[in-house]
Amino acid sequence: QVAAPAPAEVPIERIAAELPVAGIAPPAPPVSADFALEPYDLELRLQKGDTLDGMLADIGVPAEDRAAIAQALAKFLRRHPLSAGEAVQLSLQAGPDAPDNPHVLSLLVRPEAEREYTLKRDPAGAYAGEEKIYEVRPRIVRVAAARRGSLLESGVAAGAPAAAIREFIKALSYGVDFQRELKSGQKFSLLLEQGVTEDGRVAEQGRLLAGQLELAKRTETVIAYRPKGGARQFYTPDGYSVVRAFLRTPMDASHVSSPFGYRQHPILGYSRLHEGVDFAAPKGTPILAAGNGRVAMAGVRGGYGIYVKLVHTAEIATAYGHMSRLGPGIRPGVKARQGQVIGFVGSTGMSTGPHLHYEFHRHGRPVNPLVQRASLRLRLAGKDLKSFQALVRQYLGRLRTAPLLHRAH
């Protein structure tokens, strides 16, 4: 019987090498020098203190690309640089030799709603830029809210731009006593004209067209209008300018210490007509011109002490007495603007303490200043009034029906 040959001895290293190992893939074939990874998109958003160059450096974009991008973008961003919160859209591609240092194939920024800038990289590594202009169209929206805190805070919380709210407050200030008449919960509404791009971005936050505030016993309404040859301002629905021709009081932080009418004179000791209104205030408080006019007198005048008289029209003049000194540039013959400082509170002349004596003259006769303000407003007339009345009907309707503006988040 012939015995079977013994199996040949196989080295243990060969056996181990030929055994399959679970979970380990065979080695990849070598990569050619022409191979490039697939392009991919990335959005970066600038944070406070960021720069575009620094953000590109953080993701490994080579220095030569960053320098070329900065140069190409400079001419576009000269007027409106990138700011915090703006997005940068990137298309990137890396090669096998430097997978962590991608090239920027394209870059898109939109620092303004109506302008978009795109850079594209050519094979030589240079960047060419393009500008796209979006058409901006008007859109009418409204804000409807209740007062919680200040009017400004309440309006901004409802989505209205702060500039429009401030304009609304200023227009109301001539006819509303904010300290006494404003209460929490009172409703108000604004009609705004926005500028919106064709793809829906807001380019202009909102210009105030009209506004209403519901008070306890009445509703105050203001309407914006530009008369022919005049400036845009606000009017009441019946065509009166909200701006009074004269300030209610020619000082801030003052109170009436002696009204118009007959009284016992504090120095002379007998009863006589007090031809103006006295406003008590600390010495040095600025005194404002109640309206536009010409300085007819500026200097010392007997018991009035340091005194200024302004002539506003052929019918109306105002006078200010007991000043400590005149305002800058106030002298006879010069023009004074409403609200200009014409002097400072004092106690010159026949006076028992610092105050302003304020007179209002009609046809040369003194009348009570505090009851004149309502009748001294300009009113639209003729074709302007007819155009305005049509606008009032349109705006009042849209204050109820225009789409509501929702606060952007």
GROMACS .gro file of C-alpha atoms in nm:
model
  409
    1GLN     CA    1   0.000   0.000   0.000
    2VAL     CA    2   0.139   0.330  -0.107
    3ALA     CA    3   0.098   0.609   0.147
    4ALA     CA    4  -0.046   0.948   0.036
    5PRO     CA    5   0.208   1.223   0.013
    6ALA     CA    6   0.217   1.461   0.305
    7PRO     CA    7   0.070   1.807   0.236
    8ALA     CA    8   0.321   2.072   0.158
    9GLU     CA    9   0.386   2.309   0.438
   10VAL     CA   10   0.238   2.659   0.380
   11PRO     CA   11   0.390   2.949   0.570
   12ILE     CA   12   0.154   3.096   0.828
   13GLU     CA   13   0.218   3.448   0.689
   14ARG     CA   14   0.072   3.343   0.352
   15ILE     CA   15  -0.237   3.195   0.513
   16ALA     CA   16  -0.297   3.513   0.714
   17ALA     CA   17  -0.251   3.730   0.407
   18GLU     CA   18  -0.508   3.533   0.206
   19LEU     CA   19  -0.780   3.534   0.475
   20PRO     CA   20  -1.059   3.792   0.411
   21VAL     CA   21  -1.079   4.066   0.673
   22ALA     CA   22  -1.433   4.186   0.750
   23GLY     CA   23  -1.510   4.557   0.698
   24ILE     CA   24  -1.190   4.650   0.519
   25ALA     CA   25  -1.232   4.760   0.157
   26PRO     CA   26  -0.970   4.684  -0.101
   27PRO     CA   27  -0.734   4.970  -0.174
   28ALA     CA   28  -0.862   5.237  -0.416
   29PRO     CA   29  -0.697   5.266  -0.755
   30PRO     CA   30  -0.451   5.550  -0.797
   31VAL     CA   31  -0.602   5.895  -0.869
   32SER     CA   32  -0.503   6.070  -1.189
   33ALA     CA   33  -0.364   6.422  -1.177
   34ASP     CA   34  -0.663   6.550  -1.380
   35PHE     CA   35  -0.923   6.435  -1.127
   36ALA     CA   36  -1.115   6.709  -0.932
   37LEU     CA   37  -1.371   6.673  -0.656
   38GLU     CA   38  -1.731   6.767  -0.736
   39PRO     CA   39  -1.825   7.136  -0.689
   40TYR     CA   40  -2.041   7.213  -0.386
   41ASP     CA   41  -2.239   7.513  -0.260
   42LEU     CA   42  -2.197   7.692   0.070
   43GLU     CA   43  -2.366   7.993   0.232
   44LEU     CA   44  -2.172   8.208   0.476
   45ARG     CA   45  -2.336   8.482   0.685
   46LEU     CA   46  -2.129   8.770   0.816
   47GLN     CA   47  -2.133   8.817   1.190
   48LYS     CA   48  -2.041   9.135   1.372
   49GLY     CA   49  -1.667   9.196   1.333
   50ASP     CA   50  -1.631   8.952   1.041
   51THR     CA   51  -1.468   9.035   0.708
   52LEU     CA   52  -1.524   8.851   0.383
   53ASP     CA   53  -1.153   8.782   0.350
   54GLY     CA   54  -1.139   8.638   0.701
   55MET     CA   55  -1.440   8.412   0.640
   56LEU     CA   56  -1.291   8.278   0.316
   57ALA     CA   57  -0.961   8.218   0.494
   58ASP     CA   58  -1.147   8.020   0.764
   59ILE     CA   59  -1.273   7.769   0.503
   60GLY     CA   60  -0.930   7.736   0.343
   61VAL     CA   61  -0.968   7.945   0.026
   62PRO     CA   62  -0.615   8.014  -0.107
   63ALA     CA   63  -0.469   8.360  -0.053
   64GLU     CA   64  -0.441   8.432  -0.426
   65ASP     CA   65  -0.814   8.364  -0.473
   66ARG     CA   66  -0.903   8.588  -0.179
   67ALA     CA   67  -0.691   8.874  -0.315
   68ALA     CA   68  -0.847   8.846  -0.661
   69ILE     CA   69  -1.200   8.837  -0.513
   70ALA     CA   70  -1.135   9.146  -0.300
   71GLN     CA   71  -1.008   9.338  -0.603
   72ALA     CA   72  -1.304   9.236  -0.822
   73LEU     CA   73  -1.564   9.320  -0.555
   74ALA     CA   74  -1.415   9.655  -0.457
   75LYS     CA   75  -1.579   9.854  -0.738
   76PHE     CA   76  -1.923   9.709  -0.656
   77LEU     CA   77  -1.910   9.751  -0.277
   78ARG     CA   78  -1.766  10.102  -0.272
   79ARG     CA   79  -2.113  10.256  -0.228
   80HIS     CA   80  -2.268   9.989  -0.005
   81PRO     CA   81  -2.015   9.764   0.178
   82LEU     CA   82  -2.116   9.431   0.326
   83SER     CA   83  -2.245   9.446   0.681
   84ALA     CA   84  -2.332   9.204   0.961
   85GLY     CA   85  -2.613   8.964   0.878
   86GLU     CA   86  -2.562   8.961   0.502
   87ALA     CA   87  -2.529   8.627   0.323
   88VAL     CA   88  -2.253   8.525   0.082
   89GLN     CA   89  -2.341   8.243  -0.162
   90LEU     CA   90  -2.040   8.039  -0.275
   91SER     CA   91  -1.973   7.761  -0.525
   92LEU     CA   92  -1.650   7.581  -0.431
   93GLN     CA   93  -1.432   7.307  -0.579
   94ALA     CA   94  -1.121   7.140  -0.443
   95GLY     CA   95  -0.864   6.918  -0.616
   96PRO     CA   96  -0.690   6.602  -0.492
   97ASP     CA   97  -0.365   6.785  -0.432
   98ALA     CA   98  -0.529   7.028  -0.184
   99PRO     CA   99  -0.872   6.900  -0.073
  100ASP     CA  100  -0.877   7.143   0.220
  101ASN     CA  101  -0.808   7.451   0.006
  102PRO     CA  102  -1.102   7.488  -0.234
  103HIS     CA  103  -1.117   7.743  -0.512
  104VAL     CA  104  -1.414   7.978  -0.531
  105LEU     CA  105  -1.584   7.909  -0.864
  106SER     CA  106  -1.849   8.175  -0.807
  107LEU     CA  107  -1.955   8.419  -0.536
  108LEU     CA  108  -2.288   8.605  -0.503
  109VAL     CA  109  -2.370   8.889  -0.263
  110ARG     CA  110  -2.675   9.117  -0.237
  111PRO     CA  111  -2.592   9.406  -0.004
  112GLU     CA  112  -2.896   9.599  -0.129
  113ALA     CA  113  -3.237   9.453  -0.205
  114GLU     CA  114  -3.231   9.598  -0.556
  115ARG     CA  115  -2.866   9.513  -0.641
  116GLU     CA  116  -2.698   9.174  -0.668
  117TYR     CA  117  -2.332   9.113  -0.754
  118THR     CA  118  -2.185   8.787  -0.891
  119LEU     CA  119  -1.818   8.696  -0.941
  120LYS     CA  120  -1.709   8.401  -1.159
  121ARG     CA  121  -1.364   8.243  -1.182
  122ASP     CA  122  -1.213   8.169  -1.522
  123PRO     CA  123  -0.965   7.882  -1.589
  124ALA     CA  124  -0.674   8.120  -1.541
  125GLY     CA  125  -0.790   8.206  -1.186
  126ALA     CA  126  -0.916   8.558  -1.263
  127TYR     CA  127  -1.258   8.684  -1.143
  128ALA     CA  128  -1.506   8.883  -1.351
  129GLY     CA  129  -1.806   9.054  -1.190
  130GLU     CA  130  -2.164   9.116  -1.300
  131GLU     CA  131  -2.432   9.344  -1.151
  132LYS     CA  132  -2.803   9.262  -1.158
  133ILE     CA  133  -3.058   9.538  -1.092
  134TYR     CA  134  -3.402   9.438  -0.961
  135GLU     CA  135  -3.699   9.660  -1.040
  136VAL     CA  136  -3.853   9.821  -0.730
  137ARG     CA  137  -4.231   9.867  -0.722
  138PRO     CA  138  -4.451  10.044  -0.464
  139ARG     CA  139  -4.663   9.839  -0.227
  140ILE     CA  140  -4.921   9.980   0.015
  141VAL     CA  141  -4.942   9.808   0.354
  142ARG     CA  142  -5.085   9.899   0.692
  143VAL     CA  143  -4.988   9.857   1.054
  144ALA     CA  144  -5.264   9.812   1.313
  145ALA     CA  145  -5.169   9.788   1.679
  146ALA     CA  146  -5.255   9.888   2.034
  147ARG     CA  147  -5.032  10.110   2.243
  148ARG     CA  148  -4.821   9.916   2.492
  149GLY     CA  149  -4.552  10.139   2.638
  150SER     CA  150  -4.462  10.429   2.410
  151LEU     CA  151  -4.607  10.483   2.062
  152LEU     CA  152  -4.260  10.436   1.917
  153GLU     CA  153  -4.205  10.102   2.091
  154SER     CA  154  -4.555   9.982   2.002
  155GLY     CA  155  -4.519  10.074   1.636
  156VAL     CA  156  -4.179   9.912   1.595
  157ALA     CA  157  -4.307   9.597   1.771
  158ALA     CA  158  -4.587   9.583   1.512
  159GLY     CA  159  -4.335   9.596   1.227
  160ALA     CA  160  -4.339   9.964   1.131
  161PRO     CA  161  -4.006  10.138   1.062
  162ALA     CA  162  -3.898  10.370   1.343
  163ALA     CA  163  -3.866  10.668   1.105
  164ALA     CA  164  -4.234  10.639   1.005
  165ILE     CA  165  -4.345  10.617   1.370
  166ARG     CA  166  -4.141  10.925   1.461
  167GLU     CA  167  -4.300  11.113   1.172
  168PHE     CA  168  -4.645  11.006   1.295
  169ILE     CA  169  -4.568  11.122   1.650
  170LYS     CA  170  -4.440  11.460   1.527
  171ALA     CA  171  -4.753  11.511   1.314
  172LEU     CA  172  -4.975  11.430   1.616
  173SER     CA  173  -4.780  11.646   1.859
  174TYR     CA  174  -4.946  11.970   1.747
  175GLY     CA  175  -5.292  11.849   1.843
  176VAL     CA  176  -5.245  11.577   2.108
  177ASP     CA  177  -5.141  11.627   2.469
  178PHE     CA  178  -4.920  11.319   2.505
  179GLN     CA  179  -4.891  11.349   2.882
  180ARG     CA  180  -5.266  11.359   2.949
  181GLU     CA  181  -5.439  11.199   2.652
  182LEU     CA  182  -5.231  10.890   2.578
  183LYS     CA  183  -5.341  10.572   2.759
  184SER     CA  184  -5.230  10.212   2.739
  185GLY     CA  185  -5.436  10.003   2.499
  186GLN     CA  186  -5.534  10.285   2.264
  187LYS     CA  187  -5.542  10.165   1.903
  188PHE     CA  188  -5.354  10.324   1.617
  189SER     CA  189  -5.303  10.243   1.250
  190LEU     CA  190  -5.054  10.353   0.986
  191LEU     CA  191  -5.065  10.341   0.607
  192LEU     CA  192  -4.719  10.287   0.458
  193GLU     CA  193  -4.579  10.284   0.106
  194GLN     CA  194  -4.296  10.033   0.074
  195GLY     CA  195  -4.058   9.972  -0.214
  196VAL     CA  196  -4.049   9.600  -0.300
  197THR     CA  197  -3.835   9.422  -0.560
  198GLU     CA  198  -3.983   9.195  -0.826
  199ASP     CA  199  -3.876   8.890  -0.623
  200GLY     CA  200  -4.037   9.019  -0.303
  201ARG     CA  201  -3.752   9.180  -0.110
  202VAL     CA  202  -3.823   9.503   0.076
  203ALA     CA  203  -3.600   9.779  -0.063
  204GLU     CA  204  -3.768  10.071   0.119
  205GLN     CA  205  -3.907  10.002   0.466
  206GLY     CA  206  -4.210  10.225   0.443
  207ARG     CA  207  -4.296  10.592   0.397
  208LEU     CA  208  -4.585  10.719   0.608
  209LEU     CA  209  -4.890  10.812   0.399
  210ALA     CA  210  -5.153  10.842   0.673
  211GLY     CA  211  -5.213  10.755   1.037
  212GLN     CA  212  -5.489  10.740   1.294
  213LEU     CA  213  -5.484  10.736   1.673
  214GLU     CA  214  -5.799  10.656   1.873
  215LEU     CA  215  -5.817  10.871   2.185
  216ALA     CA  216  -6.081  10.857   2.457
  217LYS     CA  217  -6.320  11.105   2.295
  218ARG     CA  218  -6.194  11.149   1.938
  219THR     CA  219  -5.978  11.002   1.664
  220GLU     CA  220  -5.681  11.201   1.538
  221THR     CA  221  -5.608  11.149   1.166
  222VAL     CA  222  -5.310  11.283   0.971
  223ILE     CA  223  -5.266  11.263   0.592
  224ALA     CA  224  -4.944  11.329   0.399
  225TYR     CA  225  -4.974  11.557   0.095
  226ARG     CA  226  -4.747  11.770  -0.121
  227PRO     CA  227  -4.927  12.079  -0.258
  228LYS     CA  228  -4.825  12.215  -0.596
  229GLY     CA  229  -4.499  12.404  -0.556
  230GLY     CA  230  -4.480  12.322  -0.183
  231ALA     CA  231  -4.320  12.074   0.054
  232ARG     CA  232  -4.467  11.745   0.169
  233GLN     CA  233  -4.636  11.779   0.507
  234PHE     CA  234  -4.928  11.643   0.707
  235TYR     CA  235  -5.285  11.769   0.708
  236THR     CA  236  -5.608  11.690   0.889
  237PRO     CA  237  -5.880  11.530   0.672
  238ASP     CA  238  -6.047  11.870   0.624
  239GLY     CA  239  -5.731  12.014   0.467
  240TYR     CA  240  -5.573  12.205   0.756
  241SER     CA  241  -5.200  12.172   0.811
  242VAL     CA  242  -5.121  11.996   1.139
  243VAL     CA  243  -4.840  12.248   1.189
  244ARG     CA  244  -4.965  12.552   1.372
  245ALA     CA  245  -4.841  12.884   1.244
  246PHE     CA  246  -4.742  12.956   1.605
  247LEU     CA  247  -4.610  12.743   1.888
  248ARG     CA  248  -4.851  12.692   2.176
  249THR     CA  249  -4.583  12.803   2.418
  250PRO     CA  250  -4.249  12.964   2.329
  251MET     CA  251  -4.060  12.757   2.589
  252ASP     CA  252  -4.015  12.399   2.703
  253ALA     CA  253  -4.060  12.295   3.065
  254SER     CA  254  -4.268  12.597   3.162
  255HIS     CA  255  -4.602  12.659   3.335
  256VAL     CA  256  -4.838  12.953   3.338
  257SER     CA  257  -4.770  13.164   3.646
  258SER     CA  258  -4.999  13.452   3.552
  259PRO     CA  259  -5.275  13.435   3.286
  260PHE     CA  260  -5.396  13.695   3.043
  261GLY     CA  261  -5.652  13.946   3.183
  262TYR     CA  262  -5.705  14.195   3.462
  263ARG     CA  263  -5.509  14.135   3.779
  264GLN     CA  264  -5.353  14.309   4.081
  265HIS     CA  265  -5.009  14.413   3.962
  266PRO     CA  266  -4.749  14.255   4.197
  267ILE     CA  267  -4.525  14.566   4.199
  268LEU     CA  268  -4.752  14.863   4.122
  269GLY     CA  269  -5.021  14.738   4.361
  270TYR     CA  270  -5.332  14.823   4.157
  271SER     CA  271  -5.551  14.635   3.911
  272ARG     CA  272  -5.466  14.663   3.542
  273LEU     CA  273  -5.482  14.452   3.225
  274HIS     CA  274  -5.211  14.190   3.209
  275GLU     CA  275  -5.155  14.202   2.834
  276GLY     CA  276  -4.983  13.867   2.802
  277VAL     CA  277  -4.918  13.534   2.972
  278ASP     CA  278  -4.634  13.475   3.217
  279PHE     CA  279  -4.447  13.144   3.201
  280ALA     CA  280  -4.235  13.067   3.506
  281ALA     CA  281  -3.906  12.895   3.429
  282PRO     CA  282  -3.548  12.889   3.560
  283LYS     CA  283  -3.318  13.174   3.461
  284GLY     CA  284  -3.137  13.094   3.136
  285THR     CA  285  -3.414  12.876   2.988
  286PRO     CA  286  -3.413  12.929   2.607
  287ILE     CA  287  -3.704  13.129   2.463
  288LEU     CA  288  -3.819  13.030   2.114
  289ALA     CA  289  -3.970  13.235   1.834
  290ALA     CA  290  -4.338  13.140   1.827
  291GLY     CA  291  -4.346  13.169   1.447
  292ASN     CA  292  -4.154  13.291   1.144
  293GLY     CA  293  -4.114  13.666   1.147
  294ARG     CA  294  -3.895  13.977   1.141
  295VAL     CA  295  -3.734  14.125   1.452
  296ALA     CA  296  -3.895  14.468   1.495
  297MET     CA  297  -3.727  14.544   1.829
  298ALA     CA  298  -3.455  14.382   2.039
  299GLY     CA  299  -3.322  14.555   2.349
  300VAL     CA  300  -3.430  14.720   2.675
  301ARG     CA  301  -3.783  14.857   2.688
  302GLY     CA  302  -3.884  15.010   3.022
  303GLY     CA  303  -4.064  14.773   3.258
  304TYR     CA  304  -4.034  14.489   3.006
  305GLY     CA  305  -3.659  14.480   3.065
  306ILE     CA  306  -3.476  14.306   2.780
  307TYR     CA  307  -3.746  14.271   2.517
  308VAL     CA  308  -3.798  14.129   2.165
  309LYS     CA  309  -4.087  14.198   1.929
  310LEU     CA  310  -4.145  13.986   1.617
  311VAL     CA  311  -4.372  14.090   1.331
  312HIS     CA  312  -4.514  13.781   1.161
  313THR     CA  313  -4.775  13.923   0.922
  314ALA     CA  314  -4.943  14.255   0.862
  315GLU     CA  315  -5.195  14.141   1.123
  316ILE     CA  316  -4.997  13.949   1.385
  317ALA     CA  317  -4.696  14.020   1.611
  318THR     CA  318  -4.556  13.857   1.927
  319ALA     CA  319  -4.350  14.007   2.210
  320TYR     CA  320  -4.120  13.859   2.477
  321GLY     CA  321  -4.015  14.040   2.795
  322HIS     CA  322  -3.797  14.021   3.108
  323MET     CA  323  -3.516  13.830   2.929
  324SER     CA  324  -3.175  13.790   3.085
  325ARG     CA  325  -3.011  13.833   2.743
  326LEU     CA  326  -3.084  13.813   2.370
  327GLY     CA  327  -3.033  13.506   2.157
  328PRO     CA  328  -2.741  13.478   1.911
  329GLY     CA  329  -2.780  13.711   1.614
  330ILE     CA  330  -3.107  13.865   1.734
  331ARG     CA  331  -3.116  14.233   1.637
  332PRO     CA  332  -3.368  14.463   1.468
  333GLY     CA  333  -3.434  14.383   1.103
  334VAL     CA  334  -3.320  14.018   1.095
  335LYS     CA  335  -3.553  13.727   1.017
  336ALA     CA  336  -3.633  13.470   1.285
  337ARG     CA  337  -3.751  13.113   1.220
  338GLN     CA  338  -4.016  12.933   1.422
  339GLY     CA  339  -3.838  12.759   1.709
  340GLN     CA  340  -3.521  12.971   1.687
  341VAL     CA  341  -3.375  13.083   2.021
  342ILE     CA  342  -3.439  13.457   2.046
  343GLY     CA  343  -3.345  13.503   2.412
  344PHE     CA  344  -3.320  13.351   2.759
  345VAL     CA  345  -3.544  13.369   3.065
  346GLY     CA  346  -3.449  13.635   3.318
  347SER     CA  347  -3.600  13.886   3.558
  348THR     CA  348  -3.509  14.222   3.405
  349GLY     CA  349  -3.740  14.523   3.422
  350MET     CA  350  -4.041  14.521   3.656
  351SER     CA  351  -4.024  14.157   3.758
  352THR     CA  352  -4.044  13.969   4.088
  353GLY     CA  353  -3.864  13.656   3.966
  354PRO     CA  354  -3.741  13.466   3.659
  355HIS     CA  355  -4.017  13.427   3.400
  356LEU     CA  356  -4.114  13.505   3.042
  357HIS     CA  357  -4.384  13.761   2.970
  358TYR     CA  358  -4.532  13.660   2.632
  359GLU     CA  359  -4.773  13.876   2.431
  360PHE     CA  360  -4.973  13.807   2.116
  361HIS     CA  361  -5.094  14.110   1.916
  362ARG     CA  362  -5.365  14.121   1.651
  363HIS     CA  363  -5.398  14.448   1.460
  364GLY     CA  364  -5.183  14.610   1.728
  365ARG     CA  365  -5.401  14.500   2.021
  366PRO     CA  366  -5.300  14.233   2.278
  367VAL     CA  367  -5.509  13.914   2.284
  368ASN     CA  368  -5.481  13.594   2.488
  369PRO     CA  369  -5.202  13.385   2.327
  370LEU     CA  370  -5.339  13.054   2.455
  371VAL     CA  371  -5.666  13.074   2.258
  372GLN     CA  372  -5.515  13.181   1.924
  373ARG     CA  373  -5.345  12.863   1.809
  374ALA     CA  374  -5.648  12.680   1.661
  375SER     CA  375  -5.732  12.956   1.413
  376LEU     CA  376  -5.376  13.008   1.292
  377ARG     CA  377  -5.328  12.706   1.066
  378LEU     CA  378  -5.283  12.706   0.692
  379ARG     CA  379  -5.553  12.533   0.484
  380LEU     CA  380  -5.536  12.388   0.135
  381ALA     CA  381  -5.751  12.561  -0.127
  382GLY     CA  382  -5.854  12.536  -0.491
  383LYS     CA  383  -5.713  12.250  -0.699
  384ASP     CA  384  -5.488  12.140  -0.413
  385LEU     CA  385  -5.788  12.094  -0.185
  386LYS     CA  386  -5.978  11.891  -0.447
  387SER     CA  387  -5.678  11.663  -0.509
  388PHE     CA  388  -5.627  11.626  -0.136
  389GLN     CA  389  -5.991  11.533  -0.071
  390ALA     CA  390  -5.968  11.253  -0.328
  391LEU     CA  391  -5.652  11.130  -0.160
  392VAL     CA  392  -5.822  11.137   0.182
  393ARG     CA  393  -6.101  10.909   0.058
  394GLN     CA  394  -5.847  10.667  -0.086
  395TYR     CA  395  -5.621  10.661   0.222
  396LEU     CA  396  -5.903  10.627   0.475
  397GLY     CA  397  -6.036  10.328   0.283
  398ARG     CA  398  -5.695  10.163   0.263
  399LEU     CA  399  -5.636  10.219   0.634
  400ARG     CA  400  -5.907   9.955   0.678
  401THR     CA  401  -5.840   9.724   0.381
  402ALA     CA  402  -5.469   9.729   0.289
  403PRO     CA  403  -5.268   9.411   0.367
  404LEU     CA  404  -5.130   9.405   0.718
  405LEU     CA  405  -4.757   9.439   0.759
  406HIS     CA  406  -4.620   9.161   0.975
  407ARG     CA  407  -4.305   9.207   1.176
  408ALA     CA  408  -4.006   9.043   1.008
  409HIS     CA  409  -3.829   8.777   1.212
   0.00000   0.00000   0.00000
